[in-house]
Amino acid sequence: MDILTAALPLSYFSEFPQKFYDAFILKNRYTNILFGLGNTLMITFFAVIIGIILGTVVALVKVTHNNDKSKLKFLNAVCSVYLTVIRGTPVVVQLMIMWYIVFQPPVNLDRVVAAIFAFGINSGAYVAEVIRSGIQSVDKGQVEAGRSLGLNQRDTMVKIVFPQALKNVLPAIGNEFIALLKETSVAGYIAIQDLTKGGDIIRSITYDPYTSLLAVAGIYLLIVMGLTALLSKLERRLHRSDNR
Amino acid sequence: MITVKNLHKTFQTLNGDLDVLKGIDQNIEKGEKVVIVGPSGSGKSTFLRCLNLLEQPTGGEVWFEGVQINVPECDINQLRQKMGMVFQHFNLFPHLTVLQNITLAPITLKLKTQEQAEQQAKQLLERIGLADKAEAYPLQLSGGQKQRIAIVRALAMNPDVMLFDEPTSALDPEMVGEVLQVMKELAAEGMTMVVVTHEMGFAREVANRVLFMDDGQVLEEAVPDQFFDHPQNPRLQDFLSKVL
């Protein structure tokens, strides 16, 4: 009990209205959170799009090469290096490299764009592995049935294999995007004011860590819960064909 | 219609090379119904799958409608449109409805408009008595229904020849009859058919010619009456004594 009261003084609760006022309402400090939330959502949204596109392309290259070793040798090597490097280095380091090295003049772009690219490229590596496992989980007979009808390899992939693969890996992809949302909290490393940074700014003004940081945590939690609900809805839709 | 010259197929396995087909010469005429029987591992399925290049032969020639198809210049996708195939495990597309399963290839290959394809699909479903299942998903169907739909899916491409790879082997016994019935009707309409099966009754009733394969070779071929009543080869005699 002593430890608990030391960590969170009981007086906090009686003073909560004042603390809340100081943290968010006084001098419109809530705008720090709102502005940060906007950046977090924007970075996550566009990074997810880059991640899906990149991940799908890399997965298709790897699967095509695996099926026929003589095909796409060079591209497959490039993809392997990409996967190894991205999965083998911390995302914060990738983020800083993107901003302090890649996005230096003459590249004149916003640091948020740098973050979008850094997180998107990072996410793509994980999405690629997820999608590849999904494609490989589809029964070989499906490809044979498609090809026996005269469909070429591309149409068979797009119309038969890929929709089934996506259905199988949707939970894993959803996880990946929830992780990505939370990973963007390190965007402050390149001085982007995201949700986390916004809360931290308020903390440094009010010297009250509880209100601001717990509020930030609560907002992340709400977004993730919303995303989870959305994903399970989508999953149910995709599993319509499983109803007997 | 289909001519096979000195066909060889060798699989590379961890235990060394496995010769599955050891030189097969066959000529299948238009309208002919050829049934292939033989013990497991005799190469029957592999032979059938070589006819539409689901397996790439390692030696010999396969000719279809005057064109050699196992050469790189041949557009196999074009030729497969004329060779329907039915698989042991149906291989319906589980993410598509029955109607979509049938119309996918004709629409994707731009052979028919969506309306034309759906109209034809409904006629085909009518024919096999499954018109009410057009909007069902494959998982909601019995094995016999799935296989009949797999047959009309192949028929929707208006093929010149139909290849059947043990079409009743995965079915519950009471469903074998309905599938064989569809195949008999197809035979009566003059379709060229190559059937790998263990259904000796079907072979006797429908076949123009029965082949006995064992150990990668055709050991005997004859009209059904002679094949079943007066087998010459001792291995065929032994085989028939076990299955009849």
Short mmCIF file of C-alpha atoms in Angstrom, two decimals:
data_model
loop_
_atom_site.label_atom_id
_atom_site.label_comp_id
_atom_site.label_asym_id
_atom_site.label_seq_id
_atom_site.Cartn_x
_atom_site.Cartn_y
_atom_site.Cartn_z
CA MET A 1 0.00 0.00 0.00
CA ASP A 2 2.86 2.34 0.87
CA ILE A 3 4.43 1.71 -2.51
CA LEU A 4 1.16 2.47 -4.24
CA THR A 5 0.56 5.72 -2.43
CA ALA A 6 4.14 6.70 -3.10
CA ALA A 7 3.63 6.11 -6.81
CA LEU A 8 0.26 7.80 -7.01
CA PRO A 9 -0.44 10.20 -4.12
CA LEU A 10 -4.03 10.02 -3.03
CA SER A 11 -4.21 13.77 -3.14
CA TYR A 12 -4.11 13.37 -6.95
CA PHE A 13 -7.75 12.38 -7.03
CA SER A 14 -8.97 15.37 -5.01
CA GLU A 15 -6.90 17.65 -7.18
CA PHE A 16 -7.90 15.93 -10.44
CA PRO A 17 -10.25 18.67 -11.76
CA GLN A 18 -7.49 21.24 -11.37
CA LYS A 19 -4.87 18.93 -12.87
CA PHE A 20 -7.15 18.19 -15.81
CA TYR A 21 -7.77 21.91 -16.32
CA ASP A 22 -4.04 22.66 -16.22
CA ALA A 23 -3.14 19.84 -18.57
CA PHE A 24 -5.71 20.29 -21.30
CA ILE A 25 -7.85 23.40 -21.01
CA LEU A 26 -5.54 26.14 -19.78
CA LYS A 27 -4.06 28.02 -22.78
CA ASN A 28 -5.73 25.47 -25.09
CA ARG A 29 -3.07 22.87 -24.26
CA TYR A 30 -5.31 20.10 -25.62
CA THR A 31 -4.30 21.26 -29.10
CA ASN A 32 -0.93 19.56 -28.47
CA ILE A 33 -2.76 16.27 -28.20
CA LEU A 34 -5.06 16.92 -31.15
CA PHE A 35 -2.22 18.02 -33.42
CA GLY A 36 -0.18 15.02 -32.31
CA LEU A 37 -3.07 12.65 -32.88
CA GLY A 38 -3.47 14.02 -36.41
CA ASN A 39 0.19 13.32 -37.17
CA THR A 40 0.05 9.84 -35.65
CA LEU A 41 -3.00 8.89 -37.68
CA MET A 42 -1.60 10.38 -40.88
CA ILE A 43 1.75 8.60 -40.53
CA THR A 44 0.06 5.31 -39.68
CA PHE A 45 -2.47 5.53 -42.53
CA PHE A 46 0.01 6.23 -45.30
CA ALA A 47 2.61 3.86 -43.84
CA VAL A 48 0.01 1.09 -43.89
CA ILE A 49 -0.67 1.76 -47.58
CA ILE A 50 3.03 1.70 -48.44
CA GLY A 51 3.41 -1.41 -46.29
CA ILE A 52 0.63 -3.28 -48.09
CA ILE A 53 1.87 -2.41 -51.56
CA LEU A 54 5.51 -3.12 -50.79
CA GLY A 55 4.69 -6.27 -48.82
CA THR A 56 2.49 -7.67 -51.58
CA VAL A 57 5.07 -7.01 -54.30
CA VAL A 58 7.88 -8.57 -52.27
CA ALA A 59 5.74 -11.59 -51.35
CA LEU A 60 4.78 -12.15 -55.02
CA VAL A 61 8.42 -11.90 -56.12
CA LYS A 62 9.50 -14.41 -53.49
CA VAL A 63 6.68 -16.86 -54.23
CA THR A 64 7.21 -16.64 -58.00
CA HIS A 65 10.91 -17.29 -57.53
CA ASN A 66 10.25 -20.17 -55.12
CA ASN A 67 7.95 -21.86 -57.64
CA ASP A 68 10.44 -21.56 -60.46
CA LYS A 69 14.01 -20.88 -59.38
CA SER A 70 14.99 -19.57 -62.81
CA LYS A 71 12.55 -16.66 -62.58
CA LEU A 72 13.15 -13.20 -61.05
CA LYS A 73 16.58 -14.14 -59.69
CA PHE A 74 17.77 -10.55 -59.39
CA LEU A 75 14.56 -9.15 -57.89
CA ASN A 76 14.46 -12.03 -55.42
CA ALA A 77 17.98 -11.20 -54.27
CA VAL A 78 17.00 -7.54 -53.81
CA CYS A 79 13.94 -8.57 -51.79
CA SER A 80 16.00 -10.89 -49.59
CA VAL A 81 18.44 -8.08 -48.77
CA TYR A 82 15.52 -5.76 -48.03
CA LEU A 83 13.91 -8.24 -45.64
CA THR A 84 17.18 -8.99 -43.87
CA VAL A 85 18.20 -5.36 -43.39
CA ILE A 86 14.80 -4.04 -42.35
CA ARG A 87 14.02 -6.86 -39.97
CA GLY A 88 17.55 -6.82 -38.59
CA THR A 89 17.72 -3.17 -37.52
CA PRO A 90 15.61 -1.13 -35.06
CA VAL A 91 12.85 0.99 -36.51
CA VAL A 92 14.09 4.07 -34.60
CA VAL A 93 17.45 3.79 -36.31
CA GLN A 94 15.73 3.38 -39.70
CA LEU A 95 13.64 6.45 -38.94
CA MET A 96 16.66 8.56 -38.09
CA ILE A 97 18.59 7.34 -41.12
CA MET A 98 15.61 8.27 -43.27
CA TRP A 99 15.45 11.82 -41.92
CA TYR A 100 19.07 12.70 -41.11
CA ILE A 101 20.64 10.96 -44.12
CA VAL A 102 18.13 10.27 -46.90
CA PHE A 103 15.91 13.33 -46.54
CA GLN A 104 18.75 15.86 -46.25
CA PRO A 105 18.98 18.67 -48.86
CA PRO A 106 18.51 18.77 -51.79
CA VAL A 107 15.48 16.64 -50.78
CA ASN A 108 13.11 19.26 -49.42
CA LEU A 109 10.28 17.33 -47.87
CA ASP A 110 8.50 17.43 -44.56
CA ARG A 111 9.76 15.25 -41.73
CA VAL A 112 6.32 13.65 -41.57
CA VAL A 113 6.91 12.37 -45.10
CA ALA A 114 10.21 10.91 -43.94
CA ALA A 115 8.38 9.14 -41.10
CA ILE A 116 5.72 7.81 -43.50
CA PHE A 117 8.42 6.31 -45.72
CA ALA A 118 10.46 4.94 -42.83
CA PHE A 119 7.48 3.24 -41.16
CA GLY A 120 5.98 2.12 -44.48
CA ILE A 121 9.22 0.51 -45.63
CA ASN A 122 9.63 -1.10 -42.23
CA SER A 123 6.09 -2.44 -42.18
CA GLY A 124 6.40 -3.77 -45.75
CA ALA A 125 9.04 -6.27 -44.65
CA TYR A 126 6.77 -7.81 -42.04
CA VAL A 127 3.69 -7.71 -44.25
CA ALA A 128 5.66 -9.46 -47.01
CA GLU A 129 6.42 -12.44 -44.80
CA VAL A 130 2.83 -12.62 -43.60
CA ILE A 131 1.42 -12.55 -47.14
CA ARG A 132 3.98 -15.05 -48.37
CA SER A 133 2.95 -17.51 -45.69
CA GLY A 134 -0.68 -16.87 -46.65
CA ILE A 135 -0.06 -17.61 -50.33
CA GLN A 136 1.84 -20.78 -49.46
CA SER A 137 -1.01 -21.93 -47.23
CA VAL A 138 -3.42 -22.13 -50.18
CA ASP A 139 -3.85 -25.69 -51.45
CA LYS A 140 -1.83 -26.54 -54.57
CA GLY A 141 -4.98 -28.00 -56.12
CA GLN A 142 -6.41 -24.48 -56.36
CA VAL A 143 -3.62 -23.40 -58.68
CA GLU A 144 -3.97 -26.59 -60.71
CA ALA A 145 -7.71 -26.07 -61.07
CA GLY A 146 -7.18 -22.50 -62.23
CA ARG A 147 -4.44 -23.41 -64.67
CA SER A 148 -6.40 -26.38 -66.03
CA LEU A 149 -9.18 -23.98 -67.01
CA GLY A 150 -6.70 -22.05 -69.13
CA LEU A 151 -6.08 -19.15 -66.77
CA ASN A 152 -2.51 -17.88 -66.85
CA GLN A 153 -0.33 -17.73 -63.78
CA ARG A 154 -1.16 -14.09 -63.07
CA ASP A 155 -4.95 -14.47 -63.26
CA THR A 156 -4.76 -17.61 -61.15
CA MET A 157 -2.80 -15.72 -58.52
CA VAL A 158 -5.02 -12.63 -58.56
CA LYS A 159 -8.44 -14.27 -58.74
CA ILE A 160 -7.96 -17.57 -56.95
CA VAL A 161 -4.93 -17.74 -54.69
CA PHE A 162 -4.65 -14.18 -53.42
CA PRO A 163 -8.22 -13.74 -52.11
CA GLN A 164 -7.91 -17.00 -50.16
CA ALA A 165 -4.47 -16.09 -48.87
CA LEU A 166 -5.68 -12.69 -47.71
CA LYS A 167 -8.52 -14.26 -45.80
CA ASN A 168 -6.11 -16.60 -44.04
CA VAL A 169 -3.69 -13.87 -43.00
CA LEU A 170 -6.08 -11.05 -42.15
CA PRO A 171 -5.67 -11.49 -38.37
CA ALA A 172 -1.89 -11.40 -38.70
CA ILE A 173 -2.02 -8.34 -40.98
CA GLY A 174 -4.33 -6.62 -38.49
CA ASN A 175 -1.81 -7.30 -35.73
CA GLU A 176 0.91 -5.84 -37.88
CA PHE A 177 -1.01 -2.60 -38.37
CA ILE A 178 -1.88 -2.28 -34.70
CA ALA A 179 1.80 -2.72 -33.92
CA LEU A 180 2.64 -0.11 -36.54
CA LEU A 181 0.27 2.44 -34.98
CA LYS A 182 2.02 2.05 -31.67
CA GLU A 183 5.49 2.03 -33.20
CA THR A 184 4.91 5.49 -34.64
CA SER A 185 5.20 6.75 -31.05
CA VAL A 186 8.95 7.00 -31.62
CA ALA A 187 8.42 9.67 -34.29
CA GLY A 188 9.49 12.21 -31.66
CA TYR A 189 13.07 11.06 -32.32
CA ILE A 190 13.08 13.19 -35.46
CA ALA A 191 11.17 16.01 -33.76
CA ILE A 192 7.76 15.15 -35.14
CA GLN A 193 4.98 16.11 -32.76
CA ASP A 194 2.92 12.94 -32.73
CA LEU A 195 0.43 11.87 -30.08
CA THR A 196 3.12 10.69 -27.65
CA LYS A 197 5.18 13.82 -28.12
CA GLY A 198 2.08 15.98 -27.69
CA GLY A 199 1.39 14.41 -24.31
CA ASP A 200 5.02 14.73 -23.35
CA ILE A 201 5.00 18.45 -24.14
CA ILE A 202 2.08 18.92 -21.75
CA ARG A 203 3.91 16.88 -19.12
CA SER A 204 6.96 19.09 -19.39
CA ILE A 205 4.82 22.22 -18.94
CA THR A 206 2.67 21.04 -16.03
CA TYR A 207 5.22 18.74 -14.32
CA ASP A 208 2.25 16.35 -13.90
CA PRO A 209 3.02 13.05 -15.63
CA TYR A 210 -0.19 11.30 -14.68
CA THR A 211 -2.85 13.27 -16.50
CA SER A 212 -1.06 13.78 -19.79
CA LEU A 213 0.59 10.38 -20.19
CA LEU A 214 -2.44 8.39 -19.04
CA ALA A 215 -4.58 10.38 -21.45
CA VAL A 216 -2.18 9.53 -24.27
CA ALA A 217 -2.23 5.85 -23.33
CA GLY A 218 -6.02 5.95 -23.23
CA ILE A 219 -6.24 7.43 -26.71
CA TYR A 220 -3.92 4.75 -28.18
CA LEU A 221 -6.01 2.11 -26.46
CA LEU A 222 -9.25 3.49 -27.87
CA ILE A 223 -7.87 3.60 -31.41
CA VAL A 224 -6.55 0.05 -31.16
CA MET A 225 -9.86 -1.20 -29.81
CA GLY A 226 -11.66 0.53 -32.67
CA LEU A 227 -9.28 -1.02 -35.22
CA THR A 228 -9.71 -4.46 -33.65
CA ALA A 229 -13.50 -4.19 -33.89
CA LEU A 230 -13.23 -3.06 -37.53
CA LEU A 231 -10.92 -5.95 -38.40
CA SER A 232 -13.12 -8.60 -36.84
CA LYS A 233 -16.04 -7.19 -38.80
CA LEU A 234 -14.04 -7.45 -42.02
CA GLU A 235 -12.93 -10.94 -41.08
CA ARG A 236 -16.52 -12.07 -40.60
CA ARG A 237 -17.36 -10.67 -44.02
CA LEU A 238 -14.50 -12.53 -45.67
CA HIS A 239 -15.49 -15.74 -43.93
CA ARG A 240 -19.00 -15.67 -45.34
CA SER A 241 -18.09 -18.58 -47.60
CA ASP A 242 -17.21 -20.72 -44.56
CA ASN A 243 -20.78 -20.81 -43.30
CA ARG A 244 -22.24 -24.22 -43.77
CA MET B 1 -6.91 -35.80 -81.25
CA ILE B 2 -4.29 -36.54 -78.59
CA THR B 3 -1.13 -38.33 -79.58
CA VAL B 4 1.55 -39.33 -77.12
CA LYS B 5 4.91 -40.56 -78.32
CA ASN B 6 7.41 -42.31 -76.07
CA LEU B 7 6.35 -40.30 -73.03
CA HIS B 8 8.74 -40.32 -70.08
CA LYS B 9 8.43 -38.65 -66.71
CA THR B 10 11.05 -38.75 -64.01
CA PHE B 11 10.59 -37.12 -60.62
CA GLN B 12 13.65 -36.04 -58.70
CA THR B 13 13.24 -37.08 -55.11
CA LEU B 14 15.57 -37.06 -52.11
CA ASN B 15 16.10 -40.79 -52.65
CA GLY B 16 17.23 -40.30 -56.23
CA ASP B 17 15.32 -40.25 -59.49
CA LEU B 18 11.95 -41.92 -59.70
CA ASP B 19 10.85 -43.10 -63.16
CA VAL B 20 7.07 -42.82 -63.14
CA LEU B 21 6.41 -43.07 -66.87
CA LYS B 22 8.66 -45.31 -68.91
CA GLY B 23 7.78 -44.68 -72.51
CA ILE B 24 4.09 -44.51 -73.36
CA ASP B 25 2.68 -44.39 -76.90
CA GLN B 26 -1.00 -43.63 -77.26
CA ASN B 27 -3.37 -42.17 -79.78
CA ILE B 28 -6.76 -40.97 -78.62
CA GLU B 29 -9.30 -40.27 -81.33
CA LYS B 30 -12.04 -37.67 -81.30
CA GLY B 31 -15.12 -39.00 -79.52
CA GLU B 32 -13.24 -41.88 -77.97
CA LYS B 33 -13.69 -42.75 -74.29
CA VAL B 34 -10.51 -44.17 -72.85
CA VAL B 35 -10.47 -45.52 -69.32
CA ILE B 36 -7.17 -46.11 -67.55
CA VAL B 37 -6.99 -48.54 -64.65
CA GLY B 38 -4.13 -49.90 -62.63
CA PRO B 39 -2.72 -50.17 -59.11
CA SER B 40 -1.66 -47.17 -57.04
CA GLY B 41 1.65 -45.68 -58.09
CA SER B 42 1.42 -47.14 -61.57
CA GLY B 43 1.64 -43.68 -63.19
CA LYS B 44 -2.01 -43.33 -64.32
CA SER B 45 -2.54 -39.91 -62.81
CA THR B 46 0.85 -38.68 -63.91
CA PHE B 47 0.09 -39.79 -67.47
CA LEU B 48 -3.20 -37.88 -67.40
CA ARG B 49 -1.56 -34.78 -65.95
CA CYS B 50 1.07 -34.87 -68.67
CA LEU B 51 -1.67 -34.54 -71.28
CA ASN B 52 -2.41 -30.95 -70.22
CA LEU B 53 1.08 -30.30 -68.89
CA LEU B 54 0.16 -30.02 -65.23
CA GLU B 55 3.21 -32.25 -65.15
CA GLN B 56 6.00 -31.37 -67.57
CA PRO B 57 7.13 -34.58 -69.34
CA THR B 58 10.85 -35.25 -69.12
CA GLY B 59 10.91 -37.02 -72.47
CA GLY B 60 8.77 -37.76 -75.50
CA GLU B 61 6.09 -35.78 -77.28
CA VAL B 62 2.51 -34.80 -76.53
CA TRP B 63 0.39 -33.64 -79.48
CA PHE B 64 -3.06 -32.11 -79.18
CA GLU B 65 -5.19 -31.24 -82.24
CA GLY B 66 -2.14 -31.31 -84.51
CA VAL B 67 0.12 -29.19 -82.32
CA GLN B 68 2.98 -30.40 -80.19
CA ILE B 69 2.28 -28.95 -76.76
CA ASN B 70 5.34 -29.86 -74.71
CA VAL B 71 7.57 -27.34 -76.43
CA PRO B 72 8.36 -23.86 -75.04
CA GLU B 73 6.80 -22.05 -78.04
CA CYS B 74 3.38 -23.57 -77.40
CA ASP B 75 0.83 -21.37 -75.63
CA ILE B 76 -0.37 -23.96 -73.15
CA ASN B 77 -2.97 -21.64 -71.60
CA GLN B 78 -4.74 -21.46 -74.94
CA LEU B 79 -4.76 -25.25 -75.32
CA ARG B 80 -5.86 -25.93 -71.76
CA GLN B 81 -9.05 -24.02 -72.51
CA LYS B 82 -9.90 -26.91 -74.82
CA MET B 83 -8.96 -29.60 -72.28
CA GLY B 84 -11.23 -29.73 -69.28
CA MET B 85 -9.95 -31.44 -66.18
CA VAL B 86 -11.75 -32.91 -63.16
CA PHE B 87 -9.75 -33.66 -60.02
CA GLN B 88 -10.05 -36.27 -57.31
CA HIS B 89 -10.49 -33.58 -54.65
CA PHE B 90 -12.81 -31.38 -56.75
CA ASN B 91 -10.69 -28.24 -56.23
CA LEU B 92 -13.65 -25.92 -56.36
CA PHE B 93 -12.75 -22.36 -55.39
CA PRO B 94 -14.02 -22.07 -51.80
CA HIS B 95 -14.16 -18.27 -51.76
CA LEU B 96 -16.53 -18.10 -54.75
CA THR B 97 -20.15 -19.11 -55.11
CA VAL B 98 -21.07 -22.04 -57.32
CA LEU B 99 -22.09 -19.66 -60.10
CA GLN B 100 -18.86 -17.69 -59.82
CA ASN B 101 -16.86 -20.93 -59.84
CA ILE B 102 -18.36 -21.79 -63.22
CA THR B 103 -18.20 -18.33 -64.78
CA LEU B 104 -14.75 -17.29 -63.51
CA ALA B 105 -12.71 -18.69 -66.39
CA PRO B 106 -15.02 -17.74 -69.31
CA ILE B 107 -15.33 -14.18 -68.01
CA THR B 108 -11.68 -13.72 -67.07
CA LEU B 109 -10.56 -15.01 -70.45
CA LYS B 110 -13.10 -12.71 -72.14
CA LEU B 111 -14.73 -15.60 -73.98
CA LYS B 112 -18.16 -14.51 -72.78
CA THR B 113 -19.81 -11.50 -71.22
CA GLN B 114 -20.98 -11.87 -67.65
CA GLU B 115 -24.61 -12.30 -68.73
CA GLN B 116 -23.76 -14.94 -71.34
CA ALA B 117 -21.53 -16.81 -68.87
CA GLU B 118 -24.15 -16.76 -66.12
CA GLN B 119 -26.87 -17.88 -68.48
CA GLN B 120 -24.75 -20.79 -69.65
CA ALA B 121 -23.78 -21.64 -66.07
CA LYS B 122 -27.43 -21.75 -65.05
CA GLN B 123 -28.25 -24.03 -67.98
CA LEU B 124 -25.42 -26.35 -66.96
CA LEU B 125 -26.57 -26.36 -63.35
CA GLU B 126 -30.09 -27.09 -64.52
CA ARG B 127 -28.78 -30.07 -66.41
CA ILE B 128 -27.21 -31.65 -63.32
CA GLY B 129 -30.17 -30.70 -61.14
CA LEU B 130 -28.34 -28.18 -58.99
CA ALA B 131 -29.88 -24.94 -60.23
CA ASP B 132 -30.93 -24.06 -56.68
CA LYS B 133 -27.29 -24.13 -55.55
CA ALA B 134 -26.10 -21.30 -57.79
CA GLU B 135 -25.58 -18.90 -54.90
CA ALA B 136 -24.25 -21.50 -52.43
CA TYR B 137 -20.60 -21.76 -51.48
CA PRO B 138 -18.72 -25.04 -52.06
CA LEU B 139 -18.42 -25.75 -48.32
CA GLN B 140 -22.20 -25.97 -48.12
CA LEU B 141 -22.33 -28.83 -50.64
CA SER B 142 -21.89 -32.58 -50.43
CA GLY B 143 -18.97 -34.27 -52.14
CA GLY B 144 -21.12 -35.54 -54.99
CA GLN B 145 -22.57 -32.08 -55.60
CA LYS B 146 -19.09 -30.55 -55.56
CA GLN B 147 -17.79 -33.02 -58.10
CA ARG B 148 -20.75 -32.51 -60.43
CA ILE B 149 -20.17 -28.77 -60.23
CA ALA B 150 -16.48 -29.29 -60.90
CA ILE B 151 -17.49 -31.16 -64.05
CA VAL B 152 -19.73 -28.39 -65.34
CA ARG B 153 -17.10 -25.81 -64.41
CA ALA B 154 -14.83 -27.56 -66.89
CA LEU B 155 -17.68 -27.89 -69.40
CA ALA B 156 -18.31 -24.14 -69.27
CA MET B 157 -15.14 -23.71 -71.33
CA ASN B 158 -16.67 -25.87 -74.10
CA PRO B 159 -13.67 -28.22 -74.11
CA ASP B 160 -12.90 -30.69 -76.89
CA VAL B 161 -11.71 -33.31 -74.42
CA MET B 162 -12.32 -33.98 -70.74
CA LEU B 163 -9.69 -35.49 -68.45
CA PHE B 164 -10.93 -37.17 -65.26
CA ASP B 165 -8.42 -37.92 -62.51
CA GLU B 166 -10.09 -40.43 -60.17
CA PRO B 167 -13.26 -38.34 -60.00
CA THR B 168 -15.08 -40.63 -57.56
CA SER B 169 -12.23 -41.79 -55.32
CA ALA B 170 -12.80 -39.13 -52.65
CA LEU B 171 -16.57 -39.60 -52.51
CA ASP B 172 -18.77 -41.37 -50.03
CA PRO B 173 -20.07 -44.57 -51.70
CA GLU B 174 -23.65 -43.35 -52.02
CA MET B 175 -22.50 -40.30 -54.00
CA VAL B 176 -20.47 -42.15 -56.59
CA GLY B 177 -23.54 -42.95 -58.67
CA GLU B 178 -24.66 -39.36 -59.24
CA VAL B 179 -21.20 -38.35 -60.48
CA LEU B 180 -20.89 -41.38 -62.76
CA GLN B 181 -24.35 -40.58 -64.13
CA VAL B 182 -23.20 -37.12 -65.24
CA MET B 183 -20.13 -38.66 -66.83
CA LYS B 184 -22.23 -41.25 -68.66
CA GLU B 185 -24.50 -38.55 -70.06
CA LEU B 186 -21.43 -36.64 -71.18
CA ALA B 187 -20.10 -39.75 -72.88
CA ALA B 188 -23.42 -40.32 -74.61
CA GLU B 189 -23.22 -36.82 -76.07
CA GLY B 190 -19.98 -37.76 -77.78
CA MET B 191 -17.44 -35.99 -75.61
CA THR B 192 -13.89 -37.27 -75.91
CA MET B 193 -12.95 -38.52 -72.47
CA VAL B 194 -9.86 -39.86 -70.75
CA VAL B 195 -10.74 -41.28 -67.35
CA VAL B 196 -8.50 -42.60 -64.62
CA THR B 197 -10.73 -44.56 -62.26
CA HIS B 198 -11.22 -47.57 -60.07
CA GLU B 199 -14.87 -47.91 -61.15
CA MET B 200 -14.70 -51.06 -63.24
CA GLY B 201 -18.45 -51.02 -63.90
CA PHE B 202 -18.13 -47.59 -65.46
CA ALA B 203 -15.18 -48.72 -67.53
CA ARG B 204 -17.07 -51.70 -68.86
CA GLU B 205 -20.17 -49.70 -69.66
CA VAL B 206 -18.73 -46.51 -71.15
CA ALA B 207 -15.22 -47.13 -72.42
CA ASN B 208 -14.31 -47.74 -76.05
CA ARG B 209 -10.91 -48.86 -74.86
CA VAL B 210 -9.48 -49.75 -71.46
CA LEU B 211 -5.79 -49.38 -70.66
CA PHE B 212 -4.03 -51.24 -67.88
CA MET B 213 -1.04 -49.40 -66.51
CA ASP B 214 1.54 -50.72 -64.12
CA ASP B 215 5.04 -49.60 -63.29
CA GLY B 216 4.93 -46.66 -65.71
CA GLN B 217 3.90 -48.65 -68.77
CA VAL B 218 0.71 -49.61 -70.58
CA LEU B 219 0.74 -53.38 -70.21
CA GLU B 220 -2.56 -54.10 -71.93
CA GLU B 221 -5.21 -52.28 -73.87
CA ALA B 222 -8.43 -53.71 -75.25
CA VAL B 223 -12.14 -53.15 -75.71
CA PRO B 224 -13.93 -53.60 -72.35
CA ASP B 225 -15.40 -57.06 -72.96
CA GLN B 226 -12.10 -58.56 -73.93
CA PHE B 227 -10.24 -56.57 -71.27
CA PHE B 228 -12.37 -57.81 -68.42
CA ASP B 229 -13.34 -61.27 -69.66
CA HIS B 230 -10.16 -62.40 -71.36
CA PRO B 231 -7.22 -60.52 -69.87
CA GLN B 232 -3.91 -61.60 -71.39
CA ASN B 233 -1.25 -60.10 -69.17
CA PRO B 234 -0.70 -62.01 -65.91
CA ARG B 235 -0.45 -58.79 -63.91
CA LEU B 236 -3.77 -57.63 -65.27
CA GLN B 237 -5.28 -61.02 -64.42
CA ASP B 238 -3.93 -60.67 -60.91
CA PHE B 239 -5.20 -57.06 -60.64
CA LEU B 240 -8.67 -57.92 -61.86
CA SER B 241 -8.93 -60.90 -59.54
CA LYS B 242 -8.40 -58.49 -56.66
CA VAL B 243 -10.74 -55.69 -57.70
CA LEU B 244 -13.62 -57.49 -59.36
#
